Coordinates of N, CA and C in Angstrom, one line a residue:
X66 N -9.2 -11.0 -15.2 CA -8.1 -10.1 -15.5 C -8.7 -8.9 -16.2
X67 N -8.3 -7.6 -16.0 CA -9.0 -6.5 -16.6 C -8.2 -6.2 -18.1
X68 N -7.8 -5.7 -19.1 CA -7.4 -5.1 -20.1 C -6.6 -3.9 -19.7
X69 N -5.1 -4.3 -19.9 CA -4.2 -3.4 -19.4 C -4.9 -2.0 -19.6
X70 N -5.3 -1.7 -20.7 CA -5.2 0.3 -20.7 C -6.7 0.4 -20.3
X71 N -7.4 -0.5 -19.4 CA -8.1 0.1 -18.6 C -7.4 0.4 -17.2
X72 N -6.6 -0.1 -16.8 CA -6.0 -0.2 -15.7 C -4.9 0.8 -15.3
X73 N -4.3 0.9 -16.7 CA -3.3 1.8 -16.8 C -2.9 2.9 -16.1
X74 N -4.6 4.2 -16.3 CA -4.8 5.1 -15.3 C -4.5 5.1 -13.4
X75 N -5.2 3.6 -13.4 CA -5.0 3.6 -11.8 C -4.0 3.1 -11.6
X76 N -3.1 2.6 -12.2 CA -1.7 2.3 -12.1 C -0.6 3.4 -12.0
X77 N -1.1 4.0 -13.2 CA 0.0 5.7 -13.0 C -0.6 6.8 -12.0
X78 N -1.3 6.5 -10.9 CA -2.1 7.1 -9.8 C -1.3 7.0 -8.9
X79 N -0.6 6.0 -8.7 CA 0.1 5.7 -7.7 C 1.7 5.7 -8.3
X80 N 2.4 5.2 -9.1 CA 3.4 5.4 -10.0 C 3.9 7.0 -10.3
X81 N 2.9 7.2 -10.3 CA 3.4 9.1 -10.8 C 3.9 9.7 -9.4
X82 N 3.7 9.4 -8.4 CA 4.1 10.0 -7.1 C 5.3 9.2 -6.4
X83 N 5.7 8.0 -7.2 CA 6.9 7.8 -6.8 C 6.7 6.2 -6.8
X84 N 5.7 5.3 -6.5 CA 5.5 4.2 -6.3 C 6.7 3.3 -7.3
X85 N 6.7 1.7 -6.9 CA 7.1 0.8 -7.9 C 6.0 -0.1 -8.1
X86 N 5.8 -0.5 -9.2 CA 4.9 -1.6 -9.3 C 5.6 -2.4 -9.3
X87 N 5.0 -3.3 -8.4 CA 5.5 -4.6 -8.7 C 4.2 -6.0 -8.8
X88 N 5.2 -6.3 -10.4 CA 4.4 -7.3 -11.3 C 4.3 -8.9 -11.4
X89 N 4.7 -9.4 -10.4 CA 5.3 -11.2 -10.4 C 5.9 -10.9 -8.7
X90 N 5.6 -12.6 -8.6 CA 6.2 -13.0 -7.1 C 7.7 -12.8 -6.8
X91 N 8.5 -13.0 -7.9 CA 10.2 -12.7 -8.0 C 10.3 -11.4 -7.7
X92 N 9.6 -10.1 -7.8 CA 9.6 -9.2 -7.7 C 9.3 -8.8 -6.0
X93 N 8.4 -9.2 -6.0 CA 8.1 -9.0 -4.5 C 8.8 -9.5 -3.6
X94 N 9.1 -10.8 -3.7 CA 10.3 -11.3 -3.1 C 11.5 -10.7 -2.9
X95 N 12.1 -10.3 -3.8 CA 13.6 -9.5 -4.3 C 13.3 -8.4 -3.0
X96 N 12.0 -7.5 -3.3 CA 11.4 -6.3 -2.8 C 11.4 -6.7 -1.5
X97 N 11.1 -7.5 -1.0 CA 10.4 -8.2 0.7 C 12.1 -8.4 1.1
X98 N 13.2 -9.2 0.4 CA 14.1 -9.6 0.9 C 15.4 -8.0 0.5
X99 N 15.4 -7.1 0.6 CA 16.3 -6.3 0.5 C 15.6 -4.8 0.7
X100 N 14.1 -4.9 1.2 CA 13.8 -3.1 1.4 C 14.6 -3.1 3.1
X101 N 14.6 -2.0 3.0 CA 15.3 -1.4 4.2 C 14.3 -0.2 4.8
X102 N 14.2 0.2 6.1 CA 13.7 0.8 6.8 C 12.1 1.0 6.5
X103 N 11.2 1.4 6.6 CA 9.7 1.8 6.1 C 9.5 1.8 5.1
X104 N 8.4 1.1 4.6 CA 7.7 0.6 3.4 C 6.5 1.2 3.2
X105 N 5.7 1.6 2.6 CA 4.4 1.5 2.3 C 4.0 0.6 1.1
X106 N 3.1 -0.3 1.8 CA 2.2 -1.3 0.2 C 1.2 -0.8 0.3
X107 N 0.6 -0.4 -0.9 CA -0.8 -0.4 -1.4 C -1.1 -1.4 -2.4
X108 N -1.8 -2.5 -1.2 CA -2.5 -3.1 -2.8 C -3.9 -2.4 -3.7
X109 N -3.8 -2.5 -4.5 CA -4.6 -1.5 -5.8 C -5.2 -2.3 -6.2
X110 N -6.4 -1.6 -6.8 CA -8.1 -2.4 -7.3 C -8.2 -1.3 -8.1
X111 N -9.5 -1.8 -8.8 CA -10.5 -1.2 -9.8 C -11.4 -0.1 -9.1
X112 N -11.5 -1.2 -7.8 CA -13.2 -0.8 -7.4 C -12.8 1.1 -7.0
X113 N -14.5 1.3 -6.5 CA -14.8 2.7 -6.6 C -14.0 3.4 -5.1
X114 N -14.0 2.2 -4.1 CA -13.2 2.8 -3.1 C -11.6 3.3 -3.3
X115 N -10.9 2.7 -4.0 CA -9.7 2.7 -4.3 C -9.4 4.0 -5.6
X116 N -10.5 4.1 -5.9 CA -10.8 5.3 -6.8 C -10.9 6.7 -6.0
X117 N -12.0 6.5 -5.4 CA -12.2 7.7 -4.1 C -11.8 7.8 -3.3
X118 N -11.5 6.7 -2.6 CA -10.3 7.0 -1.5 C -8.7 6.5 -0.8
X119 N -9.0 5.4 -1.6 CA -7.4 5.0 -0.9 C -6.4 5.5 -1.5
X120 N -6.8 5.4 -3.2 CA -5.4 6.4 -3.8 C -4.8 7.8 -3.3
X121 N -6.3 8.2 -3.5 CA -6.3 9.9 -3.2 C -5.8 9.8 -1.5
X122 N -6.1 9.5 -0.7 CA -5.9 9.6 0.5 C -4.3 8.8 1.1
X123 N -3.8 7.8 -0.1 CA -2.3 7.5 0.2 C -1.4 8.9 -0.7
X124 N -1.9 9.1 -2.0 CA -1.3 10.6 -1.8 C -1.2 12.0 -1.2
X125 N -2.2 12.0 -0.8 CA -2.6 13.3 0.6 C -1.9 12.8 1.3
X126 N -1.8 11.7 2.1 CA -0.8 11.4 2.8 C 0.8 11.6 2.9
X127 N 1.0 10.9 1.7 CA 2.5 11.6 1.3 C 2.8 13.4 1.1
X128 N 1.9 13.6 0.5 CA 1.8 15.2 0.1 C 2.0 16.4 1.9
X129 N 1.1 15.7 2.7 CA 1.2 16.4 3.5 C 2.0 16.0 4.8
X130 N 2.6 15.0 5.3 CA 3.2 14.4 5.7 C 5.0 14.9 6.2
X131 N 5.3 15.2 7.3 CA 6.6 15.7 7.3 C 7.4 14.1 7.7
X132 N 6.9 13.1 7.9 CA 7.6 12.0 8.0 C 6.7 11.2 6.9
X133 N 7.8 10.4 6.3 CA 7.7 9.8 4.7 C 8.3 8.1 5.4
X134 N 7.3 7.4 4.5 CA 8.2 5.7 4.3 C 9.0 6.1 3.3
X135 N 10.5 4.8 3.5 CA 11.3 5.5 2.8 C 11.1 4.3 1.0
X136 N 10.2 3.7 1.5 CA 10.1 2.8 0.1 C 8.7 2.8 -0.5
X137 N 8.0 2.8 -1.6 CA 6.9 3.1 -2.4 C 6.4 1.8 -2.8
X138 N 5.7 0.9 -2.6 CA 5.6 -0.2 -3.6 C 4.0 -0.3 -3.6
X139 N 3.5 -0.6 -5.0 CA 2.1 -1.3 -5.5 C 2.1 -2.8 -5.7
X140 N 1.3 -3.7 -6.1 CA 0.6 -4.7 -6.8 C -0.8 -3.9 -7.1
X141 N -1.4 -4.8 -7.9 CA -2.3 -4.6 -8.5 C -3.7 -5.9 -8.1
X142 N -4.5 -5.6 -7.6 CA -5.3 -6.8 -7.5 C -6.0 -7.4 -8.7
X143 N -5.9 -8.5 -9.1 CA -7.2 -8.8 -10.6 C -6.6 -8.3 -11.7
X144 N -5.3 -8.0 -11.9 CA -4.0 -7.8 -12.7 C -3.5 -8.5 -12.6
X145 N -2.3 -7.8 -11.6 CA -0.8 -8.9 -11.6 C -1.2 -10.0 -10.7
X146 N -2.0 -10.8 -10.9 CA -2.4 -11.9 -10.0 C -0.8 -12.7 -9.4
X147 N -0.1 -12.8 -9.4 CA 1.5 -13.6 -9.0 C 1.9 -12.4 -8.0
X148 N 1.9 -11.7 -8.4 CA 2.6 -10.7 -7.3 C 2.0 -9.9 -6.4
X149 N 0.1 -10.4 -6.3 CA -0.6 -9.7 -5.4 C -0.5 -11.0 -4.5
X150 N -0.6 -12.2 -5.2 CA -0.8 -13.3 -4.1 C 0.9 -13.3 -3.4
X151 N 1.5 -13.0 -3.7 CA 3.5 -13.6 -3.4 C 2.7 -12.0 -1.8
X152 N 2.4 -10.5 -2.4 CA 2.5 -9.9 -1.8 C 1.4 -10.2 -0.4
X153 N 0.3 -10.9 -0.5 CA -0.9 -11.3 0.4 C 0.3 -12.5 1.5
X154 N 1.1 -12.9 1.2 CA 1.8 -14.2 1.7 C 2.5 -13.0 3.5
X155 N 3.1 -11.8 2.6 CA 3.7 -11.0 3.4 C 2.7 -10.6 4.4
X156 N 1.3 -10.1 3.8 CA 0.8 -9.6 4.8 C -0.2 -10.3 6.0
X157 N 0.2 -12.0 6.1 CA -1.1 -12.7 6.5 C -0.1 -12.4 8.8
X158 N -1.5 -12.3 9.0 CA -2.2 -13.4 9.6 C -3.7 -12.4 8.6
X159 N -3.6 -11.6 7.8 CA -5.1 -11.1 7.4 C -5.7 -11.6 6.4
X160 N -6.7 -11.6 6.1 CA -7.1 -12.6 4.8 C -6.8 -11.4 3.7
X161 N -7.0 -12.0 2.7 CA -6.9 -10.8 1.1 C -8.0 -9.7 1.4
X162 N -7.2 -8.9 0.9 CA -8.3 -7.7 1.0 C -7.9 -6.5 -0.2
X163 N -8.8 -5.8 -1.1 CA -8.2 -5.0 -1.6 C -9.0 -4.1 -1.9
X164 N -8.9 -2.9 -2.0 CA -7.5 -2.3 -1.8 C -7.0 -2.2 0.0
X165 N -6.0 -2.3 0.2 CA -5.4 -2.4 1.7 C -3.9 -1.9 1.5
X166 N -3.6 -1.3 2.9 CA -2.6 -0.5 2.6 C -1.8 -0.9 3.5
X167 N -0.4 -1.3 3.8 CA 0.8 -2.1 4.6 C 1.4 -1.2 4.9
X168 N 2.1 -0.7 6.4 CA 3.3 -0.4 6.5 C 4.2 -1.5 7.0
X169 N 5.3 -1.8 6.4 CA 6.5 -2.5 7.0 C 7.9 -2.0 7.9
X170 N 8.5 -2.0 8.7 CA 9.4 -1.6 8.7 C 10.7 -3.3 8.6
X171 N 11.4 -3.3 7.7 CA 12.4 -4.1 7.0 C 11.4 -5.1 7.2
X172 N 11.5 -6.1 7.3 CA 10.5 -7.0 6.8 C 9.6 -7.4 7.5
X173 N 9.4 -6.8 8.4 CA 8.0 -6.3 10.0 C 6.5 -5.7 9.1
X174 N 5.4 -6.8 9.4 CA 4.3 -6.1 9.1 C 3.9 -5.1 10.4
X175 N 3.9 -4.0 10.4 CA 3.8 -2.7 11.6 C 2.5 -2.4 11.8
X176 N 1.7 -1.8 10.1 CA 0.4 -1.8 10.7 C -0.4 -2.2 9.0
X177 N -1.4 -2.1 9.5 CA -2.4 -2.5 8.0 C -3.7 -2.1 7.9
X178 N -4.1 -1.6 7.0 CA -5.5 -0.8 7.0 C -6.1 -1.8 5.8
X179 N -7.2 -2.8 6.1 CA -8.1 -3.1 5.2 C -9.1 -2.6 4.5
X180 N -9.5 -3.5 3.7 CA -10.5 -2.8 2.5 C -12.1 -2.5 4.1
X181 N -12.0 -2.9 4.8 CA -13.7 -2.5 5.5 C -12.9 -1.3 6.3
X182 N -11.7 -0.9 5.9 CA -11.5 0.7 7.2 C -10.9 1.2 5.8
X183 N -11.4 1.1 4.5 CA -11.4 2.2 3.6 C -12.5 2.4 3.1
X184 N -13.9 1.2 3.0 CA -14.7 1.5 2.6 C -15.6 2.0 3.2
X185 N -16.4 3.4 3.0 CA -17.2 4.3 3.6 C -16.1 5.4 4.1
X186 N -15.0 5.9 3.8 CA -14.4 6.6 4.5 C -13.6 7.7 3.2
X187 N -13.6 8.7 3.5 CA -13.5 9.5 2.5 C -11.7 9.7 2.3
X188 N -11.1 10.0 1.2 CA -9.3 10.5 1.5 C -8.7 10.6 2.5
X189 N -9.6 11.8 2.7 CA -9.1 13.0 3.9 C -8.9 11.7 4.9
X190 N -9.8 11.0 5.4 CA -9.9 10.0 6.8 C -9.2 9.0 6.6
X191 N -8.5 8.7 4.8 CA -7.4 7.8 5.0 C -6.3 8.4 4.9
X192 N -6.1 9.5 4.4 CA -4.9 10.7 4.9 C -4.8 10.8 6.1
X193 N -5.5 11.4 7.0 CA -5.3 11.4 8.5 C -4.7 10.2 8.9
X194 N -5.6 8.8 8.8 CA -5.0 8.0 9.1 C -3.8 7.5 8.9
X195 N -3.4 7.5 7.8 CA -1.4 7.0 7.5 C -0.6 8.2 7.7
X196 N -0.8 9.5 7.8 CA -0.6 10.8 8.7 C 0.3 10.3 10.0
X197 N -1.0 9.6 11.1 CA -0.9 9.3 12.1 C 0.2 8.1 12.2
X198 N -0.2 7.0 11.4 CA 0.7 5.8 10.8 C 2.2 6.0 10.7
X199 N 2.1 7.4 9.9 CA 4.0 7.7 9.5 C 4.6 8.1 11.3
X200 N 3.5 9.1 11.3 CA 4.5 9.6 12.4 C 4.9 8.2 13.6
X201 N 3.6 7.6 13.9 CA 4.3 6.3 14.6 C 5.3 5.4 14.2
X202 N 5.7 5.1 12.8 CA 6.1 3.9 12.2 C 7.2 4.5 11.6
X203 N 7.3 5.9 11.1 CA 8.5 6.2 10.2 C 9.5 7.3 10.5
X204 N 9.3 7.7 11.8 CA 10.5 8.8 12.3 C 11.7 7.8 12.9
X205 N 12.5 8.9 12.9 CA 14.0 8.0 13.9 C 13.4 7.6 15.6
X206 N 12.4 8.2 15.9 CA 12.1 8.1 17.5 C 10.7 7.0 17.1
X207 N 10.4 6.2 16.3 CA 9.2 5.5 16.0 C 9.3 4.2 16.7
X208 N 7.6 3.5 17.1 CA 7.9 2.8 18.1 C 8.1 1.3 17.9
X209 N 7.8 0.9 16.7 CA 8.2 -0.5 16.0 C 10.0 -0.4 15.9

């Protein structure tokens, strides 16, 4: 487990732009059994990928994006240990991976980008990517 106010920073990375953290399996559950329409999860890490690119590149995403998920949610990997594993339950048939990024629509896993298609890949290429993700997954004409 890391020392909360090391973590803090990469927690309000994703939090400052609208996210929920969520900290325990009750949570996630509550979250899994009452989101409505398009989700995005980011599970969140320490490591240097999630530093360089999946944060920055799930906010480029939202930032430039004319179709938006209409729900925000984090865990934390190697933190909230209960509510990354409650959230890993949602996203299997894939094994753990982090950082990795979920779209849902209601409680449909739609698509998922793992930690080996964020590592070596810069923002921009995971911006493009969930770009392309919203517009399939989160307009009224989307194909899930």
């Amino acid at each position: 487990m890391y020392p909360p106010h090391l973590v803090a920073p990469m927690k309000e990375d994703l939090t400052s732009v609208g996210f929920q953290q969520l900290t325990t399996g009750a949570e996630v559950d509550d979250f899994m059994a009452n989101a409505k329409g398009t989700s995005l999860v980011v599970v969140n890490s320490v490591c240097g990928c999630a530093a360089g690119a999946c944060r920055p590149g799930v906010k480029a995403a939202l930032a430039f994006s004319d179709l938006k998920p209409d729900n925000l949610v984090t865990v934390f990997a190697g933190v909230d240990q209960e509510a990354t594993a409650k959230m890993r339950e949602y996203l299997l048939p894939y094994p753990p991976s982090s950082p990795s990024i979920a779209i849902f629509k209601d409680d449909e896993l739609v698509h998922f980008i793992e930690r080996h298609h964020i590592e070596g890949r810069n923002a921009k290429m995971i911006a493009e990517h969930l770009v392309m993700a919203f517009e399939e997954f989160c307009g009224e004409n989307s194909k899930a």
